[in-house]
């Protein structure tokens, strides 16, 4: 299995860099070009097979609205700054088709849409026109509160239909850890159930991308309110995700996460 030309016979790392000051984890934000390039180069050196650029926070519990023009400006600046310095695919994390289009023109390779192509009606068309692989996140109204896993599957099926209707062939699926927040069960229990049963998503036959890095469900379970204190919890959740079938792990902490992924993948080989 491959995604954006990267062999997924073993789990891979996607390093996250944000150029959005409103992001929930301030340690991931780079607004200086020199530091941005330095971070991207270091991530690849430390083992990242992809770099993900976020120009606007998508955290569902934060007020993150900014003008589209500002998101475009940030995204294009960041992609252009690092494109000649890294030889791995760059994804643009956005819900706006115009941002995606401009980032792809600037040198991005992948569209990472947390609305699963359901937000901006032009997103799938833009990805198709540029021949860009897409990452679709489980997104939509949660109707069945008692079954997080099949709810995630149903939402992903809807996104896959959209992608396939537009002739998009390369699609990775994301179970939306941290994004689906029904009133009940608590979001941290919802996310934990999805991770515990991640292997069910293998039925789609698509690369599974998981992002747990420093997210709020880890803070809720461990009592660590500050995202800067959630590394250990992130690595624990990462090991579980890999053990249950994740192909790509999206993280702020490449070096530590790579060791975790290697350990989980190695031990998984001996599971009956």
Tab-separated table of C-alpha atoms in Angstrom, residues 24-253:
chain	number	residue	atom	x	y	z
A	24	UNK	CA	-4.308	24.729	20.603
A	25	UNK	CA	-0.672	23.645	21.046
A	26	UNK	CA	1.537	26.722	20.934
A	27	UNK	CA	4.661	24.578	20.771
A	28	UNK	CA	3.721	23.595	17.209
A	29	UNK	CA	3.504	27.166	15.887
A	30	UNK	CA	6.210	28.615	13.643
A	31	UNK	CA	5.829	32.179	12.351
A	32	UNK	CA	9.484	32.852	11.560
A	33	UNK	CA	10.711	31.564	8.186
A	34	UNK	CA	14.087	30.426	9.459
A	35	UNK	CA	12.526	28.472	12.340
A	36	UNK	CA	9.854	27.076	10.030
A	37	UNK	CA	12.458	25.687	7.626
A	38	UNK	CA	14.625	24.457	10.483
A	39	UNK	CA	11.666	22.596	12.011
A	40	UNK	CA	10.635	20.987	8.717
A	41	UNK	CA	14.182	19.860	7.939
A	42	UNK	CA	14.610	18.455	11.444
A	43	UNK	CA	11.312	16.579	11.244
A	44	UNK	CA	12.396	14.851	8.043
A	45	UNK	CA	15.818	14.112	9.523
A	46	UNK	CA	14.085	12.641	12.587
A	47	UNK	CA	11.995	10.320	10.416
A	48	UNK	CA	8.918	12.148	9.092
A	49	UNK	CA	7.683	10.793	5.746
A	50	UNK	CA	5.202	13.677	5.336
A	51	UNK	CA	4.929	17.286	6.548
A	52	UNK	CA	1.480	18.693	7.322
A	53	UNK	CA	0.990	22.469	7.257
A	54	UNK	CA	-1.893	24.069	9.125
A	55	UNK	CA	-2.656	27.731	8.474
A	56	UNK	CA	-5.799	27.878	10.611
A	57	UNK	CA	-6.655	25.919	13.728
A	58	UNK	CA	-9.334	23.272	13.229
A	59	UNK	CA	-9.780	22.488	16.945
A	60	UNK	CA	-13.569	22.139	17.373
A	61	UNK	CA	-13.604	23.657	20.852
A	62	UNK	CA	-11.743	26.898	19.950
A	63	UNK	CA	-12.884	30.093	18.252
A	64	UNK	CA	-10.681	29.833	15.194
A	65	UNK	CA	-12.319	31.837	12.423
A	66	UNK	CA	-9.949	34.020	10.423
A	67	UNK	CA	-10.391	35.681	6.998
A	68	UNK	CA	-9.808	33.320	4.074
A	69	UNK	CA	-7.252	35.780	2.705
A	70	UNK	CA	-5.199	35.406	5.878
A	71	UNK	CA	-5.334	31.611	5.726
A	72	UNK	CA	-4.265	31.667	2.068
A	73	UNK	CA	-1.391	34.034	2.875
A	74	UNK	CA	-0.142	31.848	5.730
A	75	UNK	CA	-0.503	28.590	3.787
A	76	UNK	CA	1.253	29.785	0.647
A	77	UNK	CA	4.064	31.375	2.649
A	78	UNK	CA	4.679	28.203	4.644
A	79	UNK	CA	4.544	25.795	1.703
A	80	UNK	CA	6.832	27.959	-0.433
A	81	UNK	CA	9.257	28.382	2.465
A	82	UNK	CA	9.810	24.671	3.040
A	83	UNK	CA	9.202	23.187	-0.435
A	84	UNK	CA	12.821	23.361	-1.588
A	85	UNK	CA	14.168	22.173	1.752
A	86	UNK	CA	12.331	18.853	2.201
A	87	UNK	CA	11.954	15.935	-0.187
A	88	UNK	CA	8.785	14.477	1.332
A	89	UNK	CA	5.127	15.115	0.412
A	90	UNK	CA	3.589	18.212	1.997
A	91	UNK	CA	-0.075	18.200	2.975
A	92	UNK	CA	-2.203	21.276	3.521
A	93	UNK	CA	-4.619	20.992	6.430
A	94	UNK	CA	-7.588	23.111	5.421
A	95	UNK	CA	-11.363	23.048	5.004
A	96	UNK	CA	-11.352	25.760	2.337
A	97	UNK	CA	-10.989	24.898	-1.355
A	98	UNK	CA	-9.374	28.218	-2.221
A	99	UNK	CA	-6.700	27.683	0.425
A	100	UNK	CA	-6.138	24.150	-0.836
A	101	UNK	CA	-5.858	25.351	-4.441
A	102	UNK	CA	-3.332	28.073	-3.660
A	103	UNK	CA	-1.288	25.757	-1.442
A	104	UNK	CA	-1.194	23.093	-4.173
A	105	UNK	CA	-0.048	25.710	-6.679
A	106	UNK	CA	2.676	26.720	-4.208
A	107	UNK	CA	3.995	23.166	-4.001
A	108	UNK	CA	1.813	21.192	-1.608
A	109	UNK	CA	1.026	17.616	-2.618
A	110	UNK	CA	-1.880	16.426	-0.439
A	111	UNK	CA	-5.195	17.888	0.731
A	112	UNK	CA	-6.044	17.128	4.357
A	113	UNK	CA	-9.689	18.090	4.924
A	114	UNK	CA	-11.161	17.559	8.385
A	115	UNK	CA	-14.658	18.025	6.945
A	116	UNK	CA	-14.140	14.954	4.759
A	117	UNK	CA	-14.912	16.895	1.527
A	118	UNK	CA	-18.317	17.806	2.972
A	119	UNK	CA	-17.575	21.417	3.913
A	120	UNK	CA	-16.516	23.327	0.821
A	121	UNK	CA	-18.326	21.875	-2.235
A	122	UNK	CA	-15.332	22.719	-4.459
A	123	UNK	CA	-12.754	20.820	-2.398
A	124	UNK	CA	-13.054	17.475	-4.186
A	125	UNK	CA	-12.982	19.218	-7.568
A	126	UNK	CA	-9.786	21.106	-6.652
A	127	UNK	CA	-8.082	17.930	-5.447
A	128	UNK	CA	-9.068	16.108	-8.635
A	129	UNK	CA	-7.911	18.940	-10.904
A	130	UNK	CA	-4.485	18.933	-9.260
A	131	UNK	CA	-4.204	15.149	-9.033
A	132	UNK	CA	-3.784	15.496	-5.279
A	133	UNK	CA	-4.279	12.613	-2.855
A	134	UNK	CA	-6.751	13.466	-0.090
A	135	UNK	CA	-7.111	12.693	3.584
A	136	UNK	CA	-10.781	12.515	4.558
A	137	UNK	CA	-11.783	12.868	8.180
A	138	UNK	CA	-14.983	11.420	9.639
A	139	UNK	CA	-17.266	14.444	9.720
A	140	UNK	CA	-20.966	15.022	10.161
A	141	UNK	CA	-23.869	14.800	12.563
A	142	UNK	CA	-23.554	12.073	15.178
A	143	UNK	CA	-26.857	10.208	15.172
A	144	UNK	CA	-25.977	6.939	16.887
A	145	UNK	CA	-24.471	7.833	20.258
A	146	UNK	CA	-24.156	4.206	21.336
A	147	UNK	CA	-21.796	3.104	18.572
A	148	UNK	CA	-18.835	5.429	17.948
A	149	UNK	CA	-16.992	2.973	15.688
A	150	UNK	CA	-19.811	2.404	13.204
A	151	UNK	CA	-20.708	6.086	13.297
A	152	UNK	CA	-17.150	6.880	12.214
A	153	UNK	CA	-17.404	4.242	9.495
A	154	UNK	CA	-20.684	5.633	8.188
A	155	UNK	CA	-19.288	9.174	8.050
A	156	UNK	CA	-16.156	7.973	6.254
A	157	UNK	CA	-18.270	6.051	3.721
A	158	UNK	CA	-20.028	9.300	2.812
A	159	UNK	CA	-16.679	11.007	2.196
A	160	UNK	CA	-15.375	8.110	0.151
A	161	UNK	CA	-18.454	8.308	-2.078
A	162	UNK	CA	-17.767	12.017	-2.695
A	163	UNK	CA	-14.106	11.376	-3.466
A	164	UNK	CA	-14.818	8.456	-5.766
A	165	UNK	CA	-17.548	10.371	-7.613
A	166	UNK	CA	-14.916	12.980	-8.447
A	167	UNK	CA	-12.460	10.352	-9.622
A	168	UNK	CA	-10.047	10.800	-6.734
A	169	UNK	CA	-8.131	7.554	-6.389
A	170	UNK	CA	-5.650	8.149	-3.576
A	171	UNK	CA	-7.587	8.516	-0.337
A	172	UNK	CA	-6.500	8.087	3.268
A	173	UNK	CA	-9.090	7.873	6.033
A	174	UNK	CA	-8.930	9.628	9.408
A	175	UNK	CA	-11.263	8.535	12.269
A	176	UNK	CA	-11.517	12.107	13.586
A	177	UNK	CA	-9.987	11.700	17.027
A	178	UNK	CA	-10.896	14.857	18.938
A	179	UNK	CA	-13.447	16.151	16.434
A	180	UNK	CA	-16.676	14.239	17.040
A	181	UNK	CA	-18.066	15.563	20.318
A	182	UNK	CA	-21.552	14.287	21.127
A	183	UNK	CA	-23.123	15.272	24.425
A	184	UNK	CA	-22.884	11.613	25.422
A	185	UNK	CA	-20.714	9.621	25.778
A	186	UNK	CA	-17.943	12.046	26.842
A	187	UNK	CA	-15.583	12.815	23.943
A	188	UNK	CA	-12.632	11.178	25.669
A	189	UNK	CA	-14.574	7.922	25.963
A	190	UNK	CA	-15.747	8.235	22.356
A	191	UNK	CA	-12.171	8.700	21.111
A	192	UNK	CA	-10.901	5.833	23.256
A	193	UNK	CA	-13.533	3.450	21.881
A	194	UNK	CA	-12.578	4.375	18.327
A	195	UNK	CA	-8.862	3.814	18.974
A	196	UNK	CA	-9.526	0.512	20.728
A	197	UNK	CA	-11.422	-0.729	17.652
A	198	UNK	CA	-9.416	0.984	14.930
A	199	UNK	CA	-8.746	-2.308	13.168
A	200	UNK	CA	-12.375	-2.329	11.960
A	201	UNK	CA	-11.471	0.484	9.548
A	202	UNK	CA	-9.255	-1.930	7.623
A	203	UNK	CA	-12.392	-3.064	5.794
A	204	UNK	CA	-12.144	0.092	3.671
A	205	UNK	CA	-8.837	-1.031	2.214
A	206	UNK	CA	-7.486	2.508	2.539
A	207	UNK	CA	-4.520	3.924	4.455
A	208	UNK	CA	-5.576	4.807	8.007
A	209	UNK	CA	-4.204	8.088	9.334
A	210	UNK	CA	-4.523	8.851	13.032
A	211	UNK	CA	-3.827	12.103	14.837
A	212	UNK	CA	-3.775	11.887	18.625
A	213	UNK	CA	-0.874	14.214	19.344
A	214	UNK	CA	-1.413	16.220	22.568
A	215	UNK	CA	-5.187	16.304	22.054
A	216	UNK	CA	-7.737	17.119	24.707
A	217	UNK	CA	-8.925	13.538	25.259
A	218	UNK	CA	-5.434	12.778	26.551
A	219	UNK	CA	-5.663	15.736	28.899
A	220	UNK	CA	-9.064	14.584	30.137
A	221	UNK	CA	-7.837	11.066	30.876
A	222	UNK	CA	-4.463	12.008	32.404
A	223	UNK	CA	-5.445	15.259	34.075
A	224	UNK	CA	-2.851	17.186	32.043
A	225	UNK	CA	-4.586	20.442	31.121
A	226	UNK	CA	-1.563	21.915	29.361
A	227	UNK	CA	-0.961	20.347	25.905
A	228	UNK	CA	2.773	20.783	26.540
A	229	UNK	CA	2.475	18.091	29.249
A	230	UNK	CA	0.710	15.490	27.087
A	231	UNK	CA	3.641	13.868	25.281
A	232	UNK	CA	3.642	10.642	27.308
A	233	UNK	CA	-0.105	10.227	26.857
A	234	UNK	CA	0.238	10.924	23.139
A	235	UNK	CA	2.872	8.228	22.758
A	236	UNK	CA	0.715	5.712	24.619
A	237	UNK	CA	-2.247	6.420	22.360
A	238	UNK	CA	0.050	6.239	19.320
A	239	UNK	CA	1.253	2.758	20.283
A	240	UNK	CA	-2.348	1.577	20.573
A	241	UNK	CA	-3.248	3.114	17.203
A	242	UNK	CA	-0.331	1.394	15.468
A	243	UNK	CA	-1.054	-1.912	17.192
A	244	UNK	CA	-4.605	-1.654	15.880
A	245	UNK	CA	-3.682	-0.904	12.297
A	246	UNK	CA	-2.787	2.766	11.766
A	247	UNK	CA	-0.602	3.343	8.693
A	248	UNK	CA	0.227	7.023	9.262
A	249	UNK	CA	0.591	8.830	12.579
A	250	UNK	CA	0.202	12.608	12.533
A	251	UNK	CA	2.285	14.162	15.310
A	252	UNK	CA	3.970	17.274	16.663
A	253	UNK	CA	6.823	15.170	18.076
